[in-house]
Short mmCIF file of C-alpha atoms in Angstrom, two decimals:
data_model
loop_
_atom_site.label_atom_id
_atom_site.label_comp_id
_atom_site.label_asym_id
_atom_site.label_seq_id
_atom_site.Cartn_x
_atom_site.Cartn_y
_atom_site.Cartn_z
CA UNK A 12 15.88 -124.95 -204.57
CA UNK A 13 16.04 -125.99 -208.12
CA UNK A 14 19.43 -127.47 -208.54
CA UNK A 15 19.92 -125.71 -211.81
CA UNK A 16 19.31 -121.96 -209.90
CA UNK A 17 23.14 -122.71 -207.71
CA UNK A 18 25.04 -122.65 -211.11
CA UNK A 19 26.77 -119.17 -212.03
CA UNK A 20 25.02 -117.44 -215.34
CA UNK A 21 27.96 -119.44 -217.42
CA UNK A 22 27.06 -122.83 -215.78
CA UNK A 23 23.08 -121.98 -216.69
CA UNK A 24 23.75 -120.82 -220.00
CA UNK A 25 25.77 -124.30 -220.61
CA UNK A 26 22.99 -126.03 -219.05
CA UNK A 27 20.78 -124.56 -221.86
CA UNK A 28 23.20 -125.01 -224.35
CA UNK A 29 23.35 -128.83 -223.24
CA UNK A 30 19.99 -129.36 -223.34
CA UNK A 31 19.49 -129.77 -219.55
CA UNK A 32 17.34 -127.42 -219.23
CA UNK A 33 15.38 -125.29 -221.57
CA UNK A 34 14.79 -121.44 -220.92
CA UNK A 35 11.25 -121.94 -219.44
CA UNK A 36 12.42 -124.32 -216.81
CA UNK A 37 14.87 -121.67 -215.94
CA UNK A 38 12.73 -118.65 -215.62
CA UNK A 39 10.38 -120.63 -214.46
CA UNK A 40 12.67 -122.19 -211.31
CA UNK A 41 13.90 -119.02 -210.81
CA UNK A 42 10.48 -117.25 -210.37
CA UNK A 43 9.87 -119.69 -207.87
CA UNK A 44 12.79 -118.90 -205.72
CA UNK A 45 11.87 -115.27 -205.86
CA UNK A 46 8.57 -116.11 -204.97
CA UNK A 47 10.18 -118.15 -202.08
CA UNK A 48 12.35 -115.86 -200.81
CA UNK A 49 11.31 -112.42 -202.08
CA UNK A 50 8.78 -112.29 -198.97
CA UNK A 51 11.66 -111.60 -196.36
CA UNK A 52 14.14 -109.88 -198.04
CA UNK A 53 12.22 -107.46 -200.10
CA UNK A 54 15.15 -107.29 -202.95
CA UNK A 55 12.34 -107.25 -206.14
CA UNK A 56 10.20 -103.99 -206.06
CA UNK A 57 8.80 -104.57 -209.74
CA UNK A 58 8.26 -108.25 -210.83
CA UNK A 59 7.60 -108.79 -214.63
CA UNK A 60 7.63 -112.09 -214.46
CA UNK A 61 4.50 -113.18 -217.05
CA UNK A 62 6.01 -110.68 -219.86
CA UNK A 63 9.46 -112.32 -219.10
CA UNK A 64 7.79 -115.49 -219.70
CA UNK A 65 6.06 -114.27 -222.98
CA UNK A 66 9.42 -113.00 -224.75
CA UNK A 67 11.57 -116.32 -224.25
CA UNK A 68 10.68 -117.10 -228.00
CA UNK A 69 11.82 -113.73 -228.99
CA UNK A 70 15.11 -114.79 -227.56
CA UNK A 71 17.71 -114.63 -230.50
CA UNK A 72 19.22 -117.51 -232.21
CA UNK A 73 22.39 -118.37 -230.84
CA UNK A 74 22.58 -115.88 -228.08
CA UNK A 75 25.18 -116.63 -225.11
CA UNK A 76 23.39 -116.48 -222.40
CA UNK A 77 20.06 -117.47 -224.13
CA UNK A 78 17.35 -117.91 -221.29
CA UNK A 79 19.07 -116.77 -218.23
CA UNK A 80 17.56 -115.21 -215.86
CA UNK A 81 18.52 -111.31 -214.78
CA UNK A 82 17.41 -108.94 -212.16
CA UNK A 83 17.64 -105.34 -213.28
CA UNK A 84 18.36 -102.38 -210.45
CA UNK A 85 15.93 -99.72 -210.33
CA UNK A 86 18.85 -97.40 -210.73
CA UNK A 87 19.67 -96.54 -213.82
CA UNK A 88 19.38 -100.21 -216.63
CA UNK A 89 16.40 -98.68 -217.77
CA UNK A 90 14.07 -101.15 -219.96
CA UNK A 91 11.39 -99.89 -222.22
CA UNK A 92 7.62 -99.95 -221.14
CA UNK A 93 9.13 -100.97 -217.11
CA UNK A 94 8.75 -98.52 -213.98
CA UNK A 95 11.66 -96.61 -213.13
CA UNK A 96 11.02 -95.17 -209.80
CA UNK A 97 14.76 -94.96 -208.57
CA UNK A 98 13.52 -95.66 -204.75
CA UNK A 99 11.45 -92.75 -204.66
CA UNK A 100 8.01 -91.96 -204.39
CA UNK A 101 8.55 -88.90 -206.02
CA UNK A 102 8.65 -90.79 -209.47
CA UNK A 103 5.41 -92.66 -208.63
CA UNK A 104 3.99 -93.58 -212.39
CA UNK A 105 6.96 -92.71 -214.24
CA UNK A 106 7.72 -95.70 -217.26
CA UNK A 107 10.28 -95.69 -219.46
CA UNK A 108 10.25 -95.29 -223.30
CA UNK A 109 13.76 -96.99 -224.37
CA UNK A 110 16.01 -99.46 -223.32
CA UNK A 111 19.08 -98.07 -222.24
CA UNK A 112 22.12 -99.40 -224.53
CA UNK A 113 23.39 -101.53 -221.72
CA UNK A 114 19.78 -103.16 -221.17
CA UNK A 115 19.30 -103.63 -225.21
CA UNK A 116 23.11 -105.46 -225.09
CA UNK A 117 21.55 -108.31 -222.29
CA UNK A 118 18.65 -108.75 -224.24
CA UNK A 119 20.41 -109.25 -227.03
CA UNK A 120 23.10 -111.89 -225.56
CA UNK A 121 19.59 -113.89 -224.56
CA UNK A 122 19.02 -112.63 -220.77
CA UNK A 123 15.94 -112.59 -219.55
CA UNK A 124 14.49 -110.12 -217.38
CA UNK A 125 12.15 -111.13 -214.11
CA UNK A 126 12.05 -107.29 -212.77
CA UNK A 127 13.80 -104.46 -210.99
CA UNK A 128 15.33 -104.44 -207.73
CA UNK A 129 15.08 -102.26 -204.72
CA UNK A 130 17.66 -99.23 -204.10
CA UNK A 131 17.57 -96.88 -201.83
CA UNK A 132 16.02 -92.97 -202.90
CA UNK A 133 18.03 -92.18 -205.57
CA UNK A 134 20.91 -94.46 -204.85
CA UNK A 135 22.41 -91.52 -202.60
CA UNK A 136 23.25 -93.77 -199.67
CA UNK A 137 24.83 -97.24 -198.68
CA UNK A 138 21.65 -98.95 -196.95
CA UNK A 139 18.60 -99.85 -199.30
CA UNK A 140 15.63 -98.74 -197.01
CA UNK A 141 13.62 -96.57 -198.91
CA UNK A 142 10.52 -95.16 -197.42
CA UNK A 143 8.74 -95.71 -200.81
CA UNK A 144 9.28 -99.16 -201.03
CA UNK A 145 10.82 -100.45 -197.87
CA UNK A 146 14.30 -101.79 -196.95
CA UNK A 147 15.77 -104.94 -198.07
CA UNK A 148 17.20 -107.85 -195.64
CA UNK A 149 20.69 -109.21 -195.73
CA UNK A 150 20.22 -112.68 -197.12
CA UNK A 151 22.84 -114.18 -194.23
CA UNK A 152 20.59 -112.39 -191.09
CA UNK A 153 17.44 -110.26 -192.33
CA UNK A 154 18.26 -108.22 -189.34
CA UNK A 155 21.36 -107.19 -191.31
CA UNK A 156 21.67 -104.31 -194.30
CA UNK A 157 21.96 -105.49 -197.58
CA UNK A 158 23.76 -102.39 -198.49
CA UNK A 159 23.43 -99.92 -201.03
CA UNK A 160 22.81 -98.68 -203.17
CA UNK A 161 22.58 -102.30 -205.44
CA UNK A 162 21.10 -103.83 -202.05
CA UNK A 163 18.38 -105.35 -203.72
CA UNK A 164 20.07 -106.56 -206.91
CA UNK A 165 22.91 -108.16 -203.89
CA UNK A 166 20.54 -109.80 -202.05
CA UNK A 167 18.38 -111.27 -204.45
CA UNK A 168 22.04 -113.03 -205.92
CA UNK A 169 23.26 -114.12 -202.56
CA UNK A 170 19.64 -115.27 -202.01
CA UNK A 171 20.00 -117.63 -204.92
CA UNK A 172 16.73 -115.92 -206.50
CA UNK A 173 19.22 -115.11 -210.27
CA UNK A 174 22.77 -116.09 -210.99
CA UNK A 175 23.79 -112.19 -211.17
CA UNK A 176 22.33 -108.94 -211.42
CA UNK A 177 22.63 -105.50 -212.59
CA UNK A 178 24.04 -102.50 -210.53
CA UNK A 179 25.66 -99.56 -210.36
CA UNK A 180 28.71 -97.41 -208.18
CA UNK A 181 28.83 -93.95 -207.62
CA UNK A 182 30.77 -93.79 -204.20
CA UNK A 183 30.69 -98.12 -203.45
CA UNK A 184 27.55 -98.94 -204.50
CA UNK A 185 28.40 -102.37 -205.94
CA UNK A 186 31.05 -102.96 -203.78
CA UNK A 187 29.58 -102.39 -200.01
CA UNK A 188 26.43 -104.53 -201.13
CA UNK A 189 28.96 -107.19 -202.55
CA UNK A 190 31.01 -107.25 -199.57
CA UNK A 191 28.06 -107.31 -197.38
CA UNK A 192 26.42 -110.13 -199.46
CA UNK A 193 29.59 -112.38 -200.20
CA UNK A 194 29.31 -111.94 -203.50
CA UNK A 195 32.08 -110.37 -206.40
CA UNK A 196 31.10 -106.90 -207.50
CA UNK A 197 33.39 -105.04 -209.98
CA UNK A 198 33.60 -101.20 -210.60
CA UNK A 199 34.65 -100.68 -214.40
CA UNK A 200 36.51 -97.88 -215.20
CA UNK A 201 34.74 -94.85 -216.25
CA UNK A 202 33.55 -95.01 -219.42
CA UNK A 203 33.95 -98.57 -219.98
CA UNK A 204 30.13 -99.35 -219.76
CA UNK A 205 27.41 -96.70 -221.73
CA UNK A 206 25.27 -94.76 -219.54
CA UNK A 207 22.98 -94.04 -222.94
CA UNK A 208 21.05 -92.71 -224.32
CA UNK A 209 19.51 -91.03 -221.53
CA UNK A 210 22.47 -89.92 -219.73
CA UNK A 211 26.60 -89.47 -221.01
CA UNK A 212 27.49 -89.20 -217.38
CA UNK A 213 26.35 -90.03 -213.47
CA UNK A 214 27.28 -87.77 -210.80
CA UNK A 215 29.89 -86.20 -212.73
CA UNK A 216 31.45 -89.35 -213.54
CA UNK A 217 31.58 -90.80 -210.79
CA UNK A 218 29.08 -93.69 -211.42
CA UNK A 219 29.30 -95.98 -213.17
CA UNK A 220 27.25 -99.56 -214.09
CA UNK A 221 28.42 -102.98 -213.64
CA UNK A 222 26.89 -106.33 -211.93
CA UNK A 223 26.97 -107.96 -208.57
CA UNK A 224 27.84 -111.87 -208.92
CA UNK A 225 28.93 -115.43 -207.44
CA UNK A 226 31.36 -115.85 -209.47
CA UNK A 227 35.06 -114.16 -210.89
CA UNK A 228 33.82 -115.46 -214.54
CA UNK A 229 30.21 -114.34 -214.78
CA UNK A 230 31.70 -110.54 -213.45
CA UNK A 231 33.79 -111.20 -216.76
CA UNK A 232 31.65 -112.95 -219.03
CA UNK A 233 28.37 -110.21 -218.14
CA UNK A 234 30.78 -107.17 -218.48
CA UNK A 235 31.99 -108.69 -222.09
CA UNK A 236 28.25 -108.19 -223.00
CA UNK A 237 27.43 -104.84 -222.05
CA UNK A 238 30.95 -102.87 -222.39
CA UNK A 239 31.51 -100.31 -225.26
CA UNK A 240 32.01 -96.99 -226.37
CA UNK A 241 28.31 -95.67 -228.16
CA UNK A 242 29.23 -92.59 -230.21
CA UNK A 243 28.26 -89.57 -228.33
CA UNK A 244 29.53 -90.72 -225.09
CA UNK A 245 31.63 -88.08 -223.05
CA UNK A 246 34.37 -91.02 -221.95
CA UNK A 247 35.78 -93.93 -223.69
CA UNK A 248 37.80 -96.18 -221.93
CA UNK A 249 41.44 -97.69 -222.79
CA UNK A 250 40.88 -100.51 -224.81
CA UNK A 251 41.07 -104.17 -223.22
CA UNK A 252 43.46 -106.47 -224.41
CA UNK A 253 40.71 -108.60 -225.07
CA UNK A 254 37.27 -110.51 -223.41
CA UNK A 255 37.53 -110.61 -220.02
CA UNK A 256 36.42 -113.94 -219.85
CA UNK A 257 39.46 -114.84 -221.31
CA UNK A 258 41.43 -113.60 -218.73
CA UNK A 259 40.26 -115.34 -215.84
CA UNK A 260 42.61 -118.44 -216.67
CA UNK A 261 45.65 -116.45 -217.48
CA UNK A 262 48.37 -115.87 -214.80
CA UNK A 263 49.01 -112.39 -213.35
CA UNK A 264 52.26 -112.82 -212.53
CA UNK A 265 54.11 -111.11 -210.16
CA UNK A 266 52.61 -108.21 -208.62
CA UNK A 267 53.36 -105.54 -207.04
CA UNK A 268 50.68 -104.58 -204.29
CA UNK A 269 50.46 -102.41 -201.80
CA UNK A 270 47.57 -102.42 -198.75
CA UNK A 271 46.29 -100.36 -195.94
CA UNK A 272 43.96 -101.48 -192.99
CA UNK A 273 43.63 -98.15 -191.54
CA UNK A 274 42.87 -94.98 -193.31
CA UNK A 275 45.50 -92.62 -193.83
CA UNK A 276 43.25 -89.40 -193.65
CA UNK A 277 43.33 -90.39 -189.12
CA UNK A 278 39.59 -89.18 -189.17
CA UNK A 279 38.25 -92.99 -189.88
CA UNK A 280 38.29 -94.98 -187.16
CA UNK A 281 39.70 -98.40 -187.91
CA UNK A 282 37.46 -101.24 -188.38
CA UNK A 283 38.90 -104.33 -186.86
CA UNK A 284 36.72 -106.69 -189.05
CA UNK A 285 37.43 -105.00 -192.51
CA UNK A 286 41.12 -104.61 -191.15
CA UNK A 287 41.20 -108.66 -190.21
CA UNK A 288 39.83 -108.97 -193.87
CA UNK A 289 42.48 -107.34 -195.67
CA UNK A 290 45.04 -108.47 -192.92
CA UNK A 291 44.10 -111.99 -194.23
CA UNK A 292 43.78 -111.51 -197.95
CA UNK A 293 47.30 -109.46 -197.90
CA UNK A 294 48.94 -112.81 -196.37
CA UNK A 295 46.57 -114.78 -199.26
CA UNK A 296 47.88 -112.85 -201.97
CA UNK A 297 51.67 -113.17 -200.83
CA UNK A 298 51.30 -116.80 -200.64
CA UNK A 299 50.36 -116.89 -204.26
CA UNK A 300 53.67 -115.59 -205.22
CA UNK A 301 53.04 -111.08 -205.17
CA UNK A 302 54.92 -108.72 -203.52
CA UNK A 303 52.79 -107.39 -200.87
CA UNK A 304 53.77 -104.12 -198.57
CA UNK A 305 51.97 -101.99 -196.35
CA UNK A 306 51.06 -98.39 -198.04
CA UNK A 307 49.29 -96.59 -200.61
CA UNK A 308 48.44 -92.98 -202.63
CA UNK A 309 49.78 -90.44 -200.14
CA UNK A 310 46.80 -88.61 -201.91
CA UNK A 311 44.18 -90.53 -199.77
CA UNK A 312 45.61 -88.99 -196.57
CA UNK A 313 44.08 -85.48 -198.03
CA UNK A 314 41.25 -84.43 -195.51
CA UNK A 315 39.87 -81.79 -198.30
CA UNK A 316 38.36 -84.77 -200.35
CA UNK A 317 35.32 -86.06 -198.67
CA UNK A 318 33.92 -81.87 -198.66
CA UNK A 319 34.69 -81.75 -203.01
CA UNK A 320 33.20 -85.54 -203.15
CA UNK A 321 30.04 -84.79 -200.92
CA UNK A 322 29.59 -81.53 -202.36
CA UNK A 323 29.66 -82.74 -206.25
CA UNK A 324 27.32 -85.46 -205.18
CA UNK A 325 24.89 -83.08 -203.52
CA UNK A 326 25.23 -80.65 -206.56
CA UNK A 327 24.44 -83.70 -209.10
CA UNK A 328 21.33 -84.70 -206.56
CA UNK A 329 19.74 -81.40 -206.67
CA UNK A 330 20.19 -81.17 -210.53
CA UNK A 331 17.93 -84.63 -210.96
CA UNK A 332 15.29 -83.76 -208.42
CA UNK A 333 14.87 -80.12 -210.78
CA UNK A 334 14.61 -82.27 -213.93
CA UNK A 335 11.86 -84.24 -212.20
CA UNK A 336 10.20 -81.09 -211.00
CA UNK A 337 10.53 -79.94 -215.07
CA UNK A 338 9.49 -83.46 -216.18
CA UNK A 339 6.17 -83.80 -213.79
CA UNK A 340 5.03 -79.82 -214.53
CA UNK A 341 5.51 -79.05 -210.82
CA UNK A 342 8.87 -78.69 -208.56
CA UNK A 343 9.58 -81.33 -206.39
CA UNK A 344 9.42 -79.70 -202.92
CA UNK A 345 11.88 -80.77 -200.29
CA UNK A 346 9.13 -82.48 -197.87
CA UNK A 347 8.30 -85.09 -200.76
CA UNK A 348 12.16 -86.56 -200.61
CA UNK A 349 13.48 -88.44 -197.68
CA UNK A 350 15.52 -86.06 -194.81
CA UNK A 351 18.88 -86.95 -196.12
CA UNK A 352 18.32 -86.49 -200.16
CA UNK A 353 16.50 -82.94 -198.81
CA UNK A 354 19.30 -81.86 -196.89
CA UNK A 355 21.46 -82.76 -199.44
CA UNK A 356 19.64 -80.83 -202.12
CA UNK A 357 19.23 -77.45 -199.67
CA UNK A 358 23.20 -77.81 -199.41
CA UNK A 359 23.22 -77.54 -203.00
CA UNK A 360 21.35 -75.01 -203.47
CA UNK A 361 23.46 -72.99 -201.37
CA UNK A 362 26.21 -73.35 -204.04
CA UNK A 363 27.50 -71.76 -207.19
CA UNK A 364 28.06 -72.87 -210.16
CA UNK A 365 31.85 -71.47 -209.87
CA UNK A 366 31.91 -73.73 -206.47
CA UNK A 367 31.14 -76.73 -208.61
CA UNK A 368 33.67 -76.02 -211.03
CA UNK A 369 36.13 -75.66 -208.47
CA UNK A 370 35.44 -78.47 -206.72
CA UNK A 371 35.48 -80.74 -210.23
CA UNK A 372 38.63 -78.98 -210.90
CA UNK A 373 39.90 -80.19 -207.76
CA UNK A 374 39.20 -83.60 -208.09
CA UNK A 375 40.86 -83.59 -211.33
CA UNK A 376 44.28 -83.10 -209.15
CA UNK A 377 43.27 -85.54 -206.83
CA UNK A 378 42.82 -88.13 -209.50
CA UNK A 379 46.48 -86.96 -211.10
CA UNK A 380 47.84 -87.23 -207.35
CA UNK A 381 46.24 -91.00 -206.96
CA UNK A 382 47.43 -92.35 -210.61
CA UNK A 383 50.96 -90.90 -209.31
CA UNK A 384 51.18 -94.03 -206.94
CA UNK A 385 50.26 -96.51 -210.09
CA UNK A 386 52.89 -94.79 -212.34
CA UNK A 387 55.72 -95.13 -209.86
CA UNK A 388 55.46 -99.15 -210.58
CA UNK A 389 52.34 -100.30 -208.21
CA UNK A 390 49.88 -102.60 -209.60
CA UNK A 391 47.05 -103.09 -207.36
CA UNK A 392 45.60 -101.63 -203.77
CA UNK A 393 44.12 -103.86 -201.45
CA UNK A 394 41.72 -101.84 -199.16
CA UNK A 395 38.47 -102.45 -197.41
CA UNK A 396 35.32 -102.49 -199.61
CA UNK A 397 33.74 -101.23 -196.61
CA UNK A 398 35.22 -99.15 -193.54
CA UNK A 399 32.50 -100.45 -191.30
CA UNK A 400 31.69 -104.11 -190.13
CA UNK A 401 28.27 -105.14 -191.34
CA UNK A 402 25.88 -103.54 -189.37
CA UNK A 403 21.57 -103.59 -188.78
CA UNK A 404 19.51 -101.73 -190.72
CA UNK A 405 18.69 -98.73 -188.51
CA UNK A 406 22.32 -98.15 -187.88
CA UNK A 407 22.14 -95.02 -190.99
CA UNK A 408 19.07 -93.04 -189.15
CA UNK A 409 16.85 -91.25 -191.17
CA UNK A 410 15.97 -88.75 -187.62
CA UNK A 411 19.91 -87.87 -187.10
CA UNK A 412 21.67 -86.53 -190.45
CA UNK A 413 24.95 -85.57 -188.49
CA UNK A 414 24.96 -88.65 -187.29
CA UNK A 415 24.05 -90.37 -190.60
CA UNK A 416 26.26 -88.94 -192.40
CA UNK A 417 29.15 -89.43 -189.96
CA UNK A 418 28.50 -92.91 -190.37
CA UNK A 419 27.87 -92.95 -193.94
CA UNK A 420 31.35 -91.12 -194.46
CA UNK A 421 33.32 -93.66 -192.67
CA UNK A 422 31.53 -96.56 -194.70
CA UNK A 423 32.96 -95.28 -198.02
CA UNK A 424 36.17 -93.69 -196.87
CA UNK A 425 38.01 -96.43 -198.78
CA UNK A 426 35.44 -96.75 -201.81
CA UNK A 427 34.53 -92.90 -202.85
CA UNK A 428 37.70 -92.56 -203.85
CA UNK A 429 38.39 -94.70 -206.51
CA UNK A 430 35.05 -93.48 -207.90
CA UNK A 431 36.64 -89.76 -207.98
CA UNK A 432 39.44 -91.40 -209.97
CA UNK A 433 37.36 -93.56 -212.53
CA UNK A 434 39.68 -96.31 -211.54
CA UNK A 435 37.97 -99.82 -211.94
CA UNK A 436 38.04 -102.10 -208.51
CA UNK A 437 36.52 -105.52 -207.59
CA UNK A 438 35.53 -106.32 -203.92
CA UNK A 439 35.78 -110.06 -202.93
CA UNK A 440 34.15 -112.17 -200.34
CA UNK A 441 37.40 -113.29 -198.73
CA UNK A 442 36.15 -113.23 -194.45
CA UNK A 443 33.15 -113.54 -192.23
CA UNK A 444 32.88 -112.43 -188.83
CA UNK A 445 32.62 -114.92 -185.92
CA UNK A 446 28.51 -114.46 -186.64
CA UNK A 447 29.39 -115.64 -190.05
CA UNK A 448 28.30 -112.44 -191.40
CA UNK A 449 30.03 -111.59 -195.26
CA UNK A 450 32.88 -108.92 -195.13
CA UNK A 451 34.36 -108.27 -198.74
CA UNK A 452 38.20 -106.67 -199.97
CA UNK A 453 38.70 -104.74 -202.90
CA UNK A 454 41.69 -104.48 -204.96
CA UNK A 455 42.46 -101.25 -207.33
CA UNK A 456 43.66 -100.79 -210.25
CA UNK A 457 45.42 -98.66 -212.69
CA UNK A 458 42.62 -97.05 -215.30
CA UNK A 459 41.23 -99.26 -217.88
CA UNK A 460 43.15 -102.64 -216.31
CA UNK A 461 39.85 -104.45 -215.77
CA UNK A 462 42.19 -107.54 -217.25
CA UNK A 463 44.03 -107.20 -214.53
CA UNK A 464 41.62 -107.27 -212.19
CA UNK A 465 39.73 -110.01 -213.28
CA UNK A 466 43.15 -112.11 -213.29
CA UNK A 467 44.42 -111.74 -210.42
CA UNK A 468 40.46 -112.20 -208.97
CA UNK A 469 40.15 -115.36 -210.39
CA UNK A 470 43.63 -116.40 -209.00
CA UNK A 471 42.21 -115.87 -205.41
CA UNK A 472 39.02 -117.40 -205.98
CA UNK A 473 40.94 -120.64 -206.83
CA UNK A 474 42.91 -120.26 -204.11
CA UNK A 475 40.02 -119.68 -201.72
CA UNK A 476 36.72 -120.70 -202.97
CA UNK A 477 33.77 -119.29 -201.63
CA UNK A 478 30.73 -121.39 -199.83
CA UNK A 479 27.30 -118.96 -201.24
CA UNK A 480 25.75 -120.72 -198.10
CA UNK A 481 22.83 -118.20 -198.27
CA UNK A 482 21.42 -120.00 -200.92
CA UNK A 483 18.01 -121.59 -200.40
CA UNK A 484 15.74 -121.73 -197.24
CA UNK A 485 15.45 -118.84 -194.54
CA UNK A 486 17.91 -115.98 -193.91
CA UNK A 487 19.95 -118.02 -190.68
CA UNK A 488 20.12 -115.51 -188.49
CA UNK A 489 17.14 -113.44 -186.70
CA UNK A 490 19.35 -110.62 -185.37
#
């Protein structure tokens, strides 16, 4: 591997700066590890790498990150004259016409684009296997899931292919493929990053875009670039202090945190891997000076909430696969989408539009019933990033939904959420299993206190550095 390709985005934008390396040895060293490693894992489903090539004199004078490369998730980040097939076959053909604002920002701070990255149909599950484009190998054993629904844009980072990449969380989708991958992946708070022009809103708020890293600083530094309000948007979120790059040398203080292992709804079985994780990062986190106590939101005990999430999800599914029927001049019928997205859309279709107000209107007291727990004098939740240990791919089956989506539900009891809530929350690689298999930790919290966040993250990371030892060569494991 290209010695250049193990430095974070900031270290490869300095190198660039310094002279070390100009912008066509970069794209060009990083092409080559895609083209090295791309084979197994399956994380890049559109290469552009000769047009990515042809626009690094177009790169603008002065730009911050001028010549690094970037992977873009075929989810959303939508670039002008690029597929967009959101991992489904249903969208065969489709290109886009304009670069979402978001996209236009990293151009514009000097990123380059090498292609888009695999995700599973329509992002609507936590293990990128599409049956359009196939599923994408954990970096640390290619017998392992990547995760979802930023699995591709995960691995191709832990896989040393780009320095970051783009993704996006609707119910853990940056976080389970960050924990799963070792790598940092931060949730902003809703509203904090554009979803337009094509969209004001995913799932009904719930989703929202952000990056899966190596690194506290480039989570920082790559949010800096692409965060802001664009008039017309339907959320706008608190104003930051300042960059978030800035933050990541500034002490958090003391803090007041609380932490489960188990779930308090009882119907998640507890994880003794994700529970070890926390377990360790709780006693991590008290050595570095916070006050640490078991508990958090009674309002996560509430059983109702997975039935309003699922349902809102579903509703916001079935409402994309129309506009594609619309778009194409044909409906999409449910035999052309994978079992679980059609099941999901028939539930749908089932409901009322009263039934989704309801159930929106619901969540809105949820979300007042979680802030509750912030107001009282909390600053950050320490939880799982993932209620499951990391597991094959196979282990979601596409021939058993109950069983699926049993599974599935216990995978995101701890992320979905903090999606609900709009609450920003960053999952770091902090254990491995005795396999040596990535298991991340997230911390939550209050709306709009990405500074926070990104403090007290960068405080760990010093405290425990992290060993990206899927770098280079073969995936170790073969299952």
């Amino acid at each position: 591997m290209h010695e250049v390709l193990r430095l974070d985005a900031v270290g490869q934008a300095e190198a660039v700066r310094s002279g070390a390396v100009s912008p066509r040895e970069l794209a060009e060293a990083a092409i080559a590890a895609i083209a090295a490693r791309d084979g197994e894992l399956n994380a890049v489903v559109f290469p552009r790498f000769e047009r990515a090539l042809a626009e690094l004199d177009a790169i603008p004078p002065g730009a911050p990150f001028a010549g690094v490369p970037i992977l873009l998730k075929d989810l959303g980040w939508r670039q002008a004259g690029e597929p967009y097939a959101a991992g489904s076959a249903v969208r065969e053909g489709a290109e886009v016409t304009e670069d979402g604002h978001g996209v236009r920002r990293l151009r514009e701070a000097g990123f380059v684009v090498l292609g888009r990255t695999n995700t599973p149909e329509f992002g609507s599950t936590i293990s990128t296997e599409p049956v359009a484009f196939g599923p994408t190998r954990n970096p640390y054993d290619p017998a392992y899931s990547a995760g979802g629904s930023s699995g591709g844009s995960a691995a191709a980072v832990a896989a040393g292919m780009v320095a970051l990449a783009t993704a996006s969380d609707g119910g853990g989708s940056i976080r389970i493929p960050a924990s799963l991958c070792g790598l940092v992946g931060l949730k902003p708070s809703r509203g904090r990053v554009s979803l337009g022009p094509a969209l004001g809103e995913g799932w009904s708020g719930f989703s929202c875009p952000g990056f899966v890293t190596r690194t506290v600083r480039d989570t920082a530094a790559a949010l800096d670039v692409v965060a802001g309000y664009h008039p017309g948007d339907p959320y706008d979120a608190p104003p930051l202090p300042g960059p978030l790059a800035a933050e990541t040398g500034r002490d958090p203080g003391r803090l007041r945190i609380g932490f489960l292992t188990a779930h308090p709804r009882g119907d998640v079985p507890e994880d003794p891997e994700p529970a070890a994780a926390v377990g360790a990062a709780a006693a991590l986190l008290a050595s570095l000076g916070h006050d640490v106590t078991p508990g958090g939101p009674e309002a996560l005990a509430d059983p109702a909430f997975a039935g309003h999430f699922g349902a809102i999800v579903a509703e916001n599914l079935a409402a994309q696969v129309d506009g594609l029927g619309e778009s194409r001049g044909k409906p999409v019928e449910l035999d052309e989408l994978e079992p679980r997205n059609a099941a999901m859309v028939s539930l749908a279709r089932t409901r009322t539009a009263s039934d989704h107000i309801r159930a929106t209107q619901w969540v809105d007291a949820f979300r007042r019933r979680m802030a509750a727990w912030w107001s009282a004098g909390h600053d950050l939740l320490l939880m799982p990033s993932l209620g499951v240990a990391p597991f094959r791919l196979g282990w979601i089956p596409s021939d058993d939904l109950g069983l699926a989506l049993g599974r599935t539900g216990h995978a995101v009891a701890f992320t979905s959420p903090v999606n609900a809530t709009g609450q920003p929350a960053i999952s770091l690689p902090l254990h491995r299993t005795a396999a040596g298999l990535p298991v991340g930790v997230q911390l939550v919290a209050a709306y709009g206190r990405e500074d926070l966040l990104i403090r007290v993250a960068a405080q760990v990371e010093r405290a425990r550095p992290v060993t990206h030892d899927a770098m280079g060569g073969s995936a170790r494991g073969k299952g």
